[in-house]
């Protein structure tokens, strides 16, 4: 889990970022697709949420590695 204290992504953009096959217009979209691909190749998941500071919480999880 990675937290930051940025302004955070808008809700609609976060929803698109959580979709591995989204055709959104995210800056660095190609990088995001590569990251999604690497995580999916290991049966993992990438989720982006708001954190308690109003910034982003990025959660990368893999089966059998989460507690």
Short mmCIF file of N, CA and C in Angstrom, two decimals:
data_model
loop_
_atom_site.label_atom_id
_atom_site.label_comp_id
_atom_site.label_asym_id
_atom_site.label_seq_id
_atom_site.Cartn_x
_atom_site.Cartn_y
_atom_site.Cartn_z
N UNK A 1 0.85 -1.18 0.00
CA UNK A 1 0.00 0.00 0.00
C UNK A 1 0.89 1.24 0.00
N UNK A 2 0.56 2.18 -0.86
CA UNK A 2 1.30 3.44 -0.96
C UNK A 2 0.31 4.58 -0.75
N UNK A 3 0.60 5.45 0.20
CA UNK A 3 -0.23 6.64 0.44
C UNK A 3 0.55 7.88 0.06
N UNK A 4 -0.16 8.88 -0.44
CA UNK A 4 0.48 10.17 -0.66
C UNK A 4 -0.44 11.27 -0.15
N UNK A 5 0.07 12.48 -0.09
CA UNK A 5 -0.74 13.59 0.41
C UNK A 5 -1.03 14.60 -0.70
N UNK A 6 -1.18 14.09 -1.92
CA UNK A 6 -1.51 14.96 -3.05
C UNK A 6 -2.97 15.38 -2.97
N UNK A 7 -3.43 16.07 -3.99
CA UNK A 7 -4.84 16.46 -4.05
C UNK A 7 -5.71 15.27 -4.40
N UNK A 8 -5.11 14.20 -4.84
CA UNK A 8 -5.86 13.00 -5.20
C UNK A 8 -6.45 13.09 -6.59
N UNK A 9 -6.78 11.94 -7.14
CA UNK A 9 -7.40 11.88 -8.46
C UNK A 9 -8.90 12.10 -8.32
N UNK A 10 -9.54 12.67 -9.33
CA UNK A 10 -11.01 12.77 -9.30
C UNK A 10 -11.62 11.37 -9.26
N UNK A 11 -12.79 11.23 -8.64
CA UNK A 11 -13.44 9.93 -8.47
C UNK A 11 -13.63 9.19 -9.80
N UNK A 12 -14.08 9.89 -10.85
CA UNK A 12 -14.33 9.21 -12.12
C UNK A 12 -13.03 8.67 -12.72
N UNK A 13 -11.95 9.39 -12.54
CA UNK A 13 -10.67 8.94 -13.05
C UNK A 13 -10.17 7.74 -12.25
N UNK A 14 -10.39 7.74 -10.94
CA UNK A 14 -9.99 6.59 -10.12
C UNK A 14 -10.72 5.34 -10.55
N UNK A 15 -12.01 5.47 -10.86
CA UNK A 15 -12.78 4.31 -11.32
C UNK A 15 -12.17 3.75 -12.60
N UNK A 16 -11.79 4.64 -13.52
CA UNK A 16 -11.18 4.20 -14.77
C UNK A 16 -9.82 3.55 -14.52
N UNK A 17 -9.06 4.10 -13.59
CA UNK A 17 -7.74 3.55 -13.29
C UNK A 17 -7.84 2.15 -12.70
N UNK A 18 -8.94 1.86 -12.02
CA UNK A 18 -9.14 0.54 -11.43
C UNK A 18 -9.61 -0.48 -12.45
N UNK A 19 -9.92 -0.04 -13.65
CA UNK A 19 -10.32 -0.93 -14.73
C UNK A 19 -9.08 -1.28 -15.55
N UNK A 20 -8.62 -2.53 -15.54
CA UNK A 20 -7.38 -2.88 -16.22
C UNK A 20 -7.39 -2.64 -17.72
N UNK A 21 -8.55 -2.71 -18.36
CA UNK A 21 -8.61 -2.55 -19.82
C UNK A 21 -9.23 -1.24 -20.24
N UNK A 22 -9.23 -0.27 -19.35
CA UNK A 22 -9.84 1.02 -19.64
C UNK A 22 -9.06 1.75 -20.73
N UNK A 23 -9.78 2.47 -21.56
CA UNK A 23 -9.15 3.29 -22.60
C UNK A 23 -9.20 4.76 -22.19
N UNK A 24 -8.89 5.03 -20.94
CA UNK A 24 -8.98 6.41 -20.45
C UNK A 24 -7.83 7.25 -20.96
N UNK A 25 -7.87 8.51 -20.68
CA UNK A 25 -6.86 9.46 -21.15
C UNK A 25 -5.95 9.88 -20.01
N UNK A 26 -5.60 8.93 -19.15
CA UNK A 26 -4.72 9.21 -18.03
C UNK A 26 -3.34 9.54 -18.57
N UNK A 27 -2.75 10.60 -18.01
CA UNK A 27 -1.37 10.90 -18.35
C UNK A 27 -0.55 9.68 -17.98
N UNK A 28 0.38 9.31 -18.80
CA UNK A 28 1.19 8.12 -18.59
C UNK A 28 0.35 6.85 -18.66
N UNK A 29 -0.68 6.86 -19.50
CA UNK A 29 -1.58 5.71 -19.64
C UNK A 29 -0.80 4.46 -20.02
N UNK A 30 0.19 4.60 -20.88
CA UNK A 30 0.96 3.44 -21.31
C UNK A 30 1.65 2.80 -20.11
N UNK A 31 2.22 3.60 -19.24
CA UNK A 31 2.87 3.08 -18.05
C UNK A 31 1.87 2.36 -17.16
N UNK A 32 0.67 2.91 -17.03
CA UNK A 32 -0.36 2.30 -16.21
C UNK A 32 -0.77 0.94 -16.79
N UNK A 33 -0.86 0.85 -18.11
CA UNK A 33 -1.20 -0.42 -18.75
C UNK A 33 -0.11 -1.46 -18.51
N UNK A 34 1.14 -1.05 -18.55
CA UNK A 34 2.24 -1.98 -18.29
C UNK A 34 2.17 -2.48 -16.85
N UNK A 35 1.94 -1.57 -15.92
CA UNK A 35 1.85 -1.96 -14.51
C UNK A 35 0.69 -2.91 -14.29
N UNK A 36 -0.48 -2.59 -14.86
CA UNK A 36 -1.63 -3.49 -14.75
C UNK A 36 -1.28 -4.86 -15.30
N UNK A 37 -0.62 -4.89 -16.44
CA UNK A 37 -0.25 -6.16 -17.08
C UNK A 37 0.68 -6.99 -16.21
N UNK A 38 1.66 -6.35 -15.61
CA UNK A 38 2.61 -7.06 -14.75
C UNK A 38 1.90 -7.62 -13.51
N UNK A 39 1.02 -6.84 -12.95
CA UNK A 39 0.30 -7.28 -11.75
C UNK A 39 -0.67 -8.41 -12.09
N UNK A 40 -1.41 -8.26 -13.20
CA UNK A 40 -2.35 -9.31 -13.62
C UNK A 40 -1.63 -10.61 -13.96
N UNK A 41 -0.42 -10.51 -14.53
CA UNK A 41 0.34 -11.71 -14.88
C UNK A 41 0.64 -12.56 -13.65
N UNK A 42 0.64 -11.94 -12.48
CA UNK A 42 0.88 -12.65 -11.23
C UNK A 42 -0.44 -12.86 -10.45
N UNK A 43 -1.57 -12.72 -11.17
CA UNK A 43 -2.91 -12.86 -10.57
C UNK A 43 -3.16 -11.83 -9.47
N UNK A 44 -2.54 -10.67 -9.59
CA UNK A 44 -2.71 -9.62 -8.60
C UNK A 44 -3.74 -8.60 -9.01
N UNK A 45 -3.96 -7.64 -8.14
CA UNK A 45 -4.92 -6.56 -8.38
C UNK A 45 -4.30 -5.23 -8.01
N UNK A 46 -4.68 -4.20 -8.75
CA UNK A 46 -4.26 -2.82 -8.47
C UNK A 46 -5.52 -2.02 -8.22
N UNK A 47 -5.57 -1.33 -7.08
CA UNK A 47 -6.72 -0.48 -6.77
C UNK A 47 -6.21 0.88 -6.31
N UNK A 48 -6.94 1.90 -6.69
CA UNK A 48 -6.62 3.26 -6.26
C UNK A 48 -7.84 3.80 -5.53
N UNK A 49 -7.61 4.31 -4.35
CA UNK A 49 -8.67 4.86 -3.50
C UNK A 49 -8.20 6.19 -2.91
N UNK A 50 -9.11 6.90 -2.29
CA UNK A 50 -8.75 8.09 -1.51
C UNK A 50 -8.26 7.62 -0.14
N UNK A 51 -7.28 8.33 0.40
CA UNK A 51 -6.85 8.01 1.75
C UNK A 51 -7.42 9.04 2.72
N UNK A 52 -7.14 8.86 4.00
CA UNK A 52 -7.72 9.74 5.02
C UNK A 52 -7.19 11.17 4.95
N UNK A 53 -6.14 11.40 4.17
CA UNK A 53 -5.57 12.75 4.03
C UNK A 53 -6.11 13.47 2.80
N UNK A 54 -6.95 12.78 2.02
CA UNK A 54 -7.49 13.36 0.80
C UNK A 54 -6.64 13.05 -0.42
N UNK A 55 -5.52 12.40 -0.21
CA UNK A 55 -4.64 12.01 -1.32
C UNK A 55 -5.04 10.64 -1.86
N UNK A 56 -4.08 9.98 -2.45
CA UNK A 56 -4.33 8.67 -3.05
C UNK A 56 -3.77 7.56 -2.19
N UNK A 57 -4.47 6.43 -2.21
CA UNK A 57 -3.96 5.19 -1.63
C UNK A 57 -3.95 4.18 -2.77
N UNK A 58 -2.78 3.72 -3.10
CA UNK A 58 -2.62 2.73 -4.16
C UNK A 58 -2.35 1.40 -3.48
N UNK A 59 -3.18 0.41 -3.80
CA UNK A 59 -3.09 -0.89 -3.17
C UNK A 59 -2.78 -1.92 -4.25
N UNK A 60 -1.69 -2.63 -4.08
CA UNK A 60 -1.33 -3.72 -4.98
C UNK A 60 -1.39 -4.99 -4.14
N UNK A 61 -2.20 -5.95 -4.58
CA UNK A 61 -2.33 -7.18 -3.80
C UNK A 61 -2.13 -8.40 -4.70
N UNK A 62 -1.57 -9.43 -4.09
CA UNK A 62 -1.32 -10.70 -4.78
C UNK A 62 -1.91 -11.82 -3.95
N UNK A 63 -2.47 -12.83 -4.60
CA UNK A 63 -3.05 -13.95 -3.84
C UNK A 63 -1.98 -14.63 -2.98
N UNK A 64 -2.36 -14.93 -1.74
CA UNK A 64 -1.47 -15.63 -0.84
C UNK A 64 -0.42 -14.77 -0.20
N UNK A 65 -0.39 -13.46 -0.52
CA UNK A 65 0.63 -12.57 0.04
C UNK A 65 0.02 -11.46 0.88
N UNK A 66 -1.27 -11.51 1.12
CA UNK A 66 -1.94 -10.45 1.86
C UNK A 66 -2.30 -10.95 3.26
N UNK A 67 -2.16 -10.09 4.21
CA UNK A 67 -2.50 -10.45 5.58
C UNK A 67 -3.57 -9.54 6.10
#
